[in-house]
């Protein structure tokens, strides 16, 4: 707003914006009243940042915290207090190896790993009576605790090396329950077995309770003849007649014919067949053998070397009370023959 006064006159020119009002009370005086606020002025420019103030006073030192501790207790109740800066060591013993196997990161998802490795073969790993060393700690008799050696109950055991049992004057007993057997095998082949009744068998299940009978006779023939048993007679030509009974043998137990050993005198028999004959009674014999063995003896005048006719793999099993007979059929005329018949008998089935 501008107000100009003219000293020469009473005229005043005033130009004002609303809402300012002007009144004249005297030709030489002007009264101005403002009935409302004027327009807000523009914001002034931002002043410059002042200088940095002085450094504040240093605060007091804080109080030191208390060191953390915890307790460890062993199996018999002894306790130790572990404080800050102290260490706990896991001490290795015979047969026990302790190592850190993972030392990163120590978080819940990846904790540190401490591994205990136990060597069960360590010489002094066990001291309880049921774990005695058999070579150093046991004298006399001792009991094997099957609960501590669970494989004792399994059907097959394999040795990792040679084993020698030294009895040092003490008996070694193998106790079996009725029906059980003790066997020595090569792979699946049974070399030797003993059953709970004391029957000893060799490879092929052949009993080793051996019995033998003998025969000597003058054959003077190249035809099939039947050995007389335990007598020095002329051999019979048949088996079912009353006079043929001297050629029969009744075994006392179940068994098997293993071999016949012969020696020939005065002439070379050539290729010779020894036959095994079996029947349930004397009247049902057949002159056709159920098993044969053929050998050409080595003849050196006036006799042959002992000749073995092997029946171990033949069908020569028999039962107690069967009637057995044995034939001889040489290529050439044969004279004096001595023979021994070898049987394996199984008394365990006939007690």
Short mmCIF file of C-alpha atoms in Angstrom, two decimals:
data_model
loop_
_atom_site.label_atom_id
_atom_site.label_comp_id
_atom_site.label_asym_id
_atom_site.label_seq_id
_atom_site.Cartn_x
_atom_site.Cartn_y
_atom_site.Cartn_z
CA UNK A 1 0.00 0.00 0.00
CA UNK A 2 1.24 3.50 -0.79
CA UNK A 3 0.05 6.78 0.77
CA UNK A 4 1.10 10.13 -0.65
CA UNK A 5 0.29 13.47 0.96
CA UNK A 6 0.05 16.66 -0.99
CA UNK A 7 0.99 19.55 1.28
CA UNK A 8 -0.72 21.97 -1.00
CA UNK A 9 -4.16 20.46 -0.76
CA UNK A 10 -6.29 18.28 1.45
CA UNK A 11 -6.52 15.59 -1.19
CA UNK A 12 -5.05 12.21 -0.36
CA UNK A 13 -4.90 9.33 -2.78
CA UNK A 14 -4.73 5.91 -1.12
CA UNK A 15 -4.74 2.62 -2.88
CA UNK A 16 -5.07 -0.40 -0.63
CA UNK A 17 -5.93 -4.03 -1.18
CA UNK A 18 -8.77 -5.59 0.72
CA UNK A 19 -9.26 -6.16 3.62
CA UNK A 20 -7.41 -3.01 4.73
CA UNK A 21 -9.74 0.00 5.44
CA UNK A 22 -8.67 3.61 5.55
CA UNK A 23 -10.54 6.50 7.25
CA UNK A 24 -9.81 10.14 7.31
CA UNK A 25 -10.34 11.91 10.63
CA UNK A 26 -8.41 14.99 9.84
CA UNK A 27 -7.37 16.41 6.56
CA UNK A 28 -3.84 15.98 7.71
CA UNK A 29 -4.25 12.58 9.50
CA UNK A 30 -4.87 9.13 8.17
CA UNK A 31 -6.03 6.17 10.24
CA UNK A 32 -5.41 2.72 8.84
CA UNK A 33 -6.91 -0.41 10.35
CA UNK A 34 -6.38 -3.98 9.23
CA UNK A 35 -9.30 -6.30 9.89
CA UNK A 36 -7.58 -9.56 8.60
CA UNK A 37 -4.15 -11.10 8.28
CA UNK A 38 -2.26 -10.35 5.19
CA UNK A 39 -0.93 -12.96 2.76
CA UNK A 40 1.77 -15.31 4.15
CA UNK A 41 5.14 -14.34 2.97
CA UNK A 42 7.39 -16.67 1.02
CA UNK A 43 9.73 -19.00 2.94
CA UNK A 44 13.16 -17.57 3.37
CA UNK A 45 16.31 -19.33 2.16
CA UNK A 46 17.86 -22.02 4.37
CA UNK A 47 20.75 -20.75 6.44
CA UNK A 48 24.23 -22.32 6.31
CA UNK A 49 25.10 -25.21 8.73
CA UNK A 50 26.86 -24.00 11.82
CA UNK A 51 30.31 -25.16 13.02
CA UNK A 52 30.75 -28.54 14.90
CA UNK A 53 30.24 -28.19 18.65
CA UNK A 54 32.87 -29.26 21.25
CA UNK A 55 33.40 -33.00 22.19
CA UNK A 56 31.22 -34.31 25.01
CA UNK A 57 32.55 -35.56 28.36
CA UNK A 58 33.65 -39.30 28.48
CA UNK A 59 31.22 -41.60 30.32
CA UNK A 60 32.14 -43.81 33.29
CA UNK A 61 33.57 -47.39 32.70
CA UNK A 62 31.04 -50.23 32.94
CA UNK A 63 31.24 -53.04 35.55
CA UNK A 64 32.90 -56.35 34.39
CA UNK A 65 30.48 -59.28 33.88
CA UNK A 66 30.79 -62.60 35.88
CA UNK A 67 32.65 -65.52 34.10
CA UNK A 68 30.28 -68.40 33.04
CA UNK A 69 30.79 -71.90 34.66
CA UNK A 70 29.23 -75.37 34.39
CA UNK A 71 29.56 -78.79 36.04
CA UNK A 72 30.69 -82.16 34.60
CA UNK A 73 30.04 -85.43 36.45
CA UNK A 74 31.56 -88.86 35.69
CA UNK A 75 29.93 -92.27 36.00
CA UNK A 76 30.65 -92.75 39.71
CA UNK A 77 29.49 -89.25 40.69
CA UNK A 78 32.74 -87.25 40.80
CA UNK A 79 32.08 -83.65 39.74
CA UNK A 80 34.37 -80.91 38.40
CA UNK A 81 33.60 -77.24 37.76
CA UNK A 82 34.54 -75.96 34.32
CA UNK A 83 35.16 -72.19 34.32
CA UNK A 84 36.19 -69.73 31.62
CA UNK A 85 39.56 -70.60 30.10
CA UNK A 86 39.59 -74.19 31.42
CA UNK A 87 39.80 -77.26 29.13
CA UNK A 88 38.34 -80.77 29.22
CA UNK A 89 40.35 -83.58 27.55
CA UNK A 90 38.97 -86.94 26.37
CA UNK A 91 41.76 -89.43 27.16
CA UNK A 92 42.23 -92.36 24.77
CA UNK A 93 42.59 -95.85 26.22
CA UNK A 94 43.58 -99.25 24.84
CA UNK A 95 41.30 -100.01 21.91
CA UNK A 96 39.64 -96.54 22.00
CA UNK A 97 40.60 -93.78 19.53
CA UNK A 98 39.05 -90.29 19.98
CA UNK A 99 39.24 -87.61 17.28
CA UNK A 100 37.49 -84.47 16.15
CA UNK A 101 36.09 -85.43 12.76
CA UNK A 102 34.25 -82.15 12.00
CA UNK A 103 35.41 -78.80 13.42
CA UNK A 104 33.13 -76.49 11.41
CA UNK A 105 30.82 -74.49 12.06
CA UNK A 106 29.57 -75.31 15.51
CA UNK A 107 26.02 -74.31 14.64
CA UNK A 108 22.84 -76.22 15.41
CA UNK A 109 22.71 -77.40 11.79
CA UNK A 110 26.44 -78.23 11.62
CA UNK A 111 27.77 -79.05 15.10
CA UNK A 112 31.33 -80.10 15.92
CA UNK A 113 31.73 -83.90 15.68
CA UNK A 114 33.78 -85.89 18.24
CA UNK A 115 34.16 -89.52 17.15
CA UNK A 116 34.95 -92.46 19.47
CA UNK A 117 36.34 -95.51 17.61
CA UNK A 118 36.49 -98.78 19.60
CA UNK A 119 38.81 -101.62 18.53
CA UNK A 120 37.09 -104.74 19.85
CA UNK A 121 40.20 -106.82 19.09
CA UNK A 122 42.43 -104.89 21.52
CA UNK A 123 44.24 -107.32 23.81
CA UNK A 124 42.99 -105.77 27.07
CA UNK A 125 39.74 -104.25 25.82
CA UNK A 126 37.64 -106.53 28.05
CA UNK A 127 38.36 -107.62 31.58
CA UNK A 128 35.06 -109.13 32.70
CA UNK A 129 35.16 -112.86 33.38
CA UNK A 130 32.91 -113.69 30.46
CA UNK A 131 35.45 -112.03 28.13
CA UNK A 132 38.62 -113.75 29.31
CA UNK A 133 41.35 -114.41 26.75
CA UNK A 134 41.39 -118.14 26.18
CA UNK A 135 45.14 -118.26 25.53
CA UNK A 136 46.26 -116.37 28.67
CA UNK A 137 43.50 -116.28 31.27
CA UNK A 138 41.88 -119.71 31.22
CA UNK A 139 43.26 -122.85 32.84
CA UNK A 140 41.25 -126.01 33.36
CA UNK A 141 37.64 -125.52 32.26
CA UNK A 142 35.64 -122.41 31.43
CA UNK A 143 32.25 -121.50 30.06
CA UNK A 144 31.69 -119.59 26.83
CA UNK A 145 28.91 -117.06 27.37
CA UNK A 146 26.82 -117.30 24.22
CA UNK A 147 25.15 -113.95 24.95
CA UNK A 148 28.52 -112.26 24.55
CA UNK A 149 29.41 -114.26 21.45
CA UNK A 150 26.08 -114.24 19.57
CA UNK A 151 27.53 -115.92 16.48
CA UNK A 152 27.89 -119.14 18.48
CA UNK A 153 24.21 -119.68 17.83
CA UNK A 154 24.50 -119.39 14.05
CA UNK A 155 24.71 -122.41 11.77
CA UNK A 156 27.97 -121.53 10.00
CA UNK A 157 31.30 -120.25 11.31
CA UNK A 158 34.36 -119.25 9.28
CA UNK A 159 37.88 -119.05 10.71
CA UNK A 160 40.04 -116.18 9.48
CA UNK A 161 43.23 -118.20 9.99
CA UNK A 162 44.67 -121.47 11.26
CA UNK A 163 43.61 -122.65 14.72
CA UNK A 164 45.36 -125.15 17.00
CA UNK A 165 43.76 -126.63 20.10
CA UNK A 166 46.32 -127.70 22.71
CA UNK A 167 44.74 -129.71 25.53
CA UNK A 168 47.88 -129.81 27.76
CA UNK A 169 46.70 -133.00 29.46
CA UNK A 170 43.02 -131.95 29.64
CA UNK A 171 40.14 -133.64 27.82
CA UNK A 172 38.45 -131.93 24.89
CA UNK A 173 34.76 -132.79 24.89
CA UNK A 174 32.19 -132.08 22.18
CA UNK A 175 28.74 -132.54 23.70
CA UNK A 176 25.88 -133.15 21.25
CA UNK A 177 22.13 -133.49 21.70
CA UNK A 178 20.41 -136.60 20.36
CA UNK A 179 20.05 -136.31 16.59
CA UNK A 180 22.88 -133.76 16.22
CA UNK A 181 26.14 -134.40 14.37
CA UNK A 182 29.66 -133.05 14.30
CA UNK A 183 31.03 -132.67 10.75
CA UNK A 184 34.30 -131.89 8.99
CA UNK A 185 33.78 -130.68 5.41
CA UNK A 186 35.73 -129.58 2.37
CA UNK A 187 33.33 -127.11 0.76
CA UNK A 188 30.03 -129.00 0.57
CA UNK A 189 31.72 -132.44 0.71
CA UNK A 190 31.45 -134.18 4.05
CA UNK A 191 34.87 -135.63 4.91
CA UNK A 192 34.10 -136.85 8.41
CA UNK A 193 31.06 -136.82 10.67
CA UNK A 194 30.04 -138.18 14.07
CA UNK A 195 26.43 -138.40 15.20
CA UNK A 196 25.19 -138.31 18.78
CA UNK A 197 25.06 -142.13 18.90
CA UNK A 198 28.78 -142.36 18.16
CA UNK A 199 28.51 -143.30 14.47
CA UNK A 200 31.63 -142.15 12.61
CA UNK A 201 31.29 -141.61 8.85
CA UNK A 202 33.73 -140.67 6.13
CA UNK A 203 33.23 -138.94 2.76
CA UNK A 204 29.99 -139.94 1.08
CA UNK A 205 28.36 -140.76 4.42
CA UNK A 206 30.13 -144.13 4.60
CA UNK A 207 30.35 -145.47 8.17
CA UNK A 208 33.80 -146.06 9.60
CA UNK A 209 32.77 -148.97 11.85
CA UNK A 210 34.52 -151.52 9.69
CA UNK A 211 34.09 -155.28 9.66
CA UNK A 212 35.69 -157.89 7.40
CA UNK A 213 35.01 -161.48 6.40
CA UNK A 214 37.27 -163.82 4.41
CA UNK A 215 36.99 -166.55 1.82
CA UNK A 216 39.40 -169.03 0.29
CA UNK A 217 38.54 -171.57 -2.42
CA UNK A 218 39.83 -173.55 -5.39
CA UNK A 219 37.83 -172.43 -8.40
CA UNK A 220 39.45 -174.26 -11.32
CA UNK A 221 36.98 -172.52 -13.62
CA UNK A 222 36.54 -169.43 -15.79
CA UNK A 223 32.76 -169.34 -15.18
CA UNK A 224 30.92 -167.26 -12.59
CA UNK A 225 31.30 -168.72 -9.14
CA UNK A 226 30.16 -167.57 -5.67
CA UNK A 227 32.61 -167.11 -2.86
CA UNK A 228 32.14 -169.37 0.14
CA UNK A 229 32.16 -167.30 3.34
CA UNK A 230 34.66 -168.24 6.02
CA UNK A 231 35.33 -171.74 4.65
CA UNK A 232 37.77 -173.49 2.35
CA UNK A 233 35.39 -175.14 -0.06
CA UNK A 234 34.81 -175.40 -3.73
CA UNK A 235 32.76 -172.35 -4.77
CA UNK A 236 29.13 -172.87 -5.59
CA UNK A 237 27.60 -172.33 -9.01
CA UNK A 238 24.18 -171.25 -7.68
CA UNK A 239 22.78 -169.37 -4.67
CA UNK A 240 19.28 -170.68 -3.89
CA UNK A 241 19.89 -174.38 -3.19
CA UNK A 242 20.32 -175.85 0.31
CA UNK A 243 23.99 -176.52 -0.36
CA UNK A 244 24.57 -172.90 -1.38
CA UNK A 245 24.09 -171.43 2.10
CA UNK A 246 27.80 -171.41 2.71
CA UNK A 247 27.93 -168.52 0.22
CA UNK A 248 25.54 -166.34 2.25
CA UNK A 249 26.28 -163.62 4.77
CA UNK A 250 23.76 -161.84 7.04
CA UNK A 251 24.97 -158.41 8.23
CA UNK A 252 24.17 -157.50 11.86
CA UNK A 253 23.67 -153.76 11.13
CA UNK A 254 22.78 -151.49 8.27
CA UNK A 255 25.83 -150.75 6.15
CA UNK A 256 27.63 -150.74 2.84
CA UNK A 257 30.14 -152.95 1.00
CA UNK A 258 33.29 -150.86 0.49
CA UNK A 259 35.71 -153.18 -1.27
CA UNK A 260 36.85 -156.71 -1.96
CA UNK A 261 40.57 -157.55 -1.93
CA UNK A 262 41.70 -160.68 -3.77
CA UNK A 263 44.87 -162.61 -4.49
CA UNK A 264 45.08 -165.24 -7.24
CA UNK A 265 47.50 -168.19 -7.52
CA UNK A 266 48.73 -170.63 -10.23
CA UNK A 267 47.26 -168.76 -13.21
CA UNK A 268 46.52 -165.28 -14.54
CA UNK A 269 42.75 -164.67 -14.25
CA UNK A 270 42.78 -161.80 -16.77
CA UNK A 271 40.05 -159.16 -16.57
CA UNK A 272 37.89 -160.19 -13.63
CA UNK A 273 34.44 -159.11 -12.40
CA UNK A 274 33.52 -159.26 -8.72
CA UNK A 275 29.77 -158.89 -8.07
CA UNK A 276 27.62 -157.85 -5.09
CA UNK A 277 24.32 -159.71 -4.63
CA UNK A 278 21.60 -158.78 -2.13
CA UNK A 279 18.24 -160.30 -1.20
CA UNK A 280 15.77 -160.21 1.67
CA UNK A 281 15.94 -164.04 1.94
CA UNK A 282 18.02 -166.86 0.51
CA UNK A 283 15.29 -168.02 -1.86
CA UNK A 284 15.05 -164.66 -3.68
CA UNK A 285 18.69 -164.31 -4.72
CA UNK A 286 19.57 -163.49 -8.33
CA UNK A 287 22.77 -164.54 -9.99
CA UNK A 288 22.79 -161.10 -11.65
CA UNK A 289 24.80 -158.75 -9.44
CA UNK A 290 23.30 -155.45 -8.30
CA UNK A 291 26.78 -153.86 -8.31
CA UNK A 292 30.07 -154.92 -9.90
CA UNK A 293 33.72 -153.93 -10.00
CA UNK A 294 36.02 -154.99 -12.83
CA UNK A 295 39.84 -155.16 -12.57
CA UNK A 296 42.66 -156.90 -14.48
CA UNK A 297 45.07 -158.17 -11.79
CA UNK A 298 48.83 -158.01 -12.33
CA UNK A 299 50.06 -161.61 -12.49
CA UNK A 300 53.64 -162.62 -11.66
CA UNK A 301 53.95 -166.40 -11.65
CA UNK A 302 52.88 -168.12 -9.50
CA UNK A 303 50.45 -165.45 -8.09
CA UNK A 304 49.08 -161.96 -8.58
CA UNK A 305 49.64 -158.91 -6.48
CA UNK A 306 46.74 -158.12 -4.10
CA UNK A 307 43.95 -156.63 -6.22
CA UNK A 308 41.35 -154.16 -4.93
CA UNK A 309 37.81 -154.24 -6.30
CA UNK A 310 36.38 -150.89 -5.19
CA UNK A 311 32.65 -150.56 -4.41
CA UNK A 312 32.69 -147.29 -2.41
CA UNK A 313 30.69 -145.42 -5.08
CA UNK A 314 28.50 -148.39 -6.02
CA UNK A 315 24.97 -149.26 -4.94
CA UNK A 316 25.95 -151.66 -2.18
CA UNK A 317 23.90 -150.38 0.79
CA UNK A 318 22.14 -153.05 2.82
CA UNK A 319 19.95 -153.38 5.92
CA UNK A 320 20.50 -155.52 8.96
CA UNK A 321 19.28 -159.04 8.25
CA UNK A 322 19.54 -158.87 4.46
CA UNK A 323 21.22 -161.84 2.79
CA UNK A 324 24.41 -161.00 0.90
CA UNK A 325 26.55 -162.99 -1.54
CA UNK A 326 29.58 -162.27 -3.71
CA UNK A 327 30.47 -163.63 -7.14
CA UNK A 328 33.69 -163.98 -9.05
CA UNK A 329 33.90 -164.22 -12.86
CA UNK A 330 37.37 -164.33 -14.48
CA UNK A 331 38.28 -164.26 -18.14
CA UNK A 332 40.67 -167.20 -17.75
CA UNK A 333 40.49 -170.35 -15.70
CA UNK A 334 41.27 -169.47 -12.12
CA UNK A 335 42.44 -171.73 -9.35
CA UNK A 336 43.16 -170.64 -5.80
CA UNK A 337 41.59 -167.37 -4.71
CA UNK A 338 41.79 -165.69 -1.32
CA UNK A 339 39.41 -162.79 -0.66
CA UNK A 340 38.57 -160.32 2.11
CA UNK A 341 35.27 -158.39 2.08
CA UNK A 342 35.26 -154.99 3.80
CA UNK A 343 32.00 -153.48 5.11
CA UNK A 344 31.10 -150.23 6.80
CA UNK A 345 28.42 -150.90 9.42
CA UNK A 346 26.16 -148.34 11.09
CA UNK A 347 25.24 -149.61 14.57
CA UNK A 348 23.68 -146.28 15.59
CA UNK A 349 20.41 -147.18 13.85
CA UNK A 350 20.14 -150.63 15.38
CA UNK A 351 20.79 -150.33 19.11
#
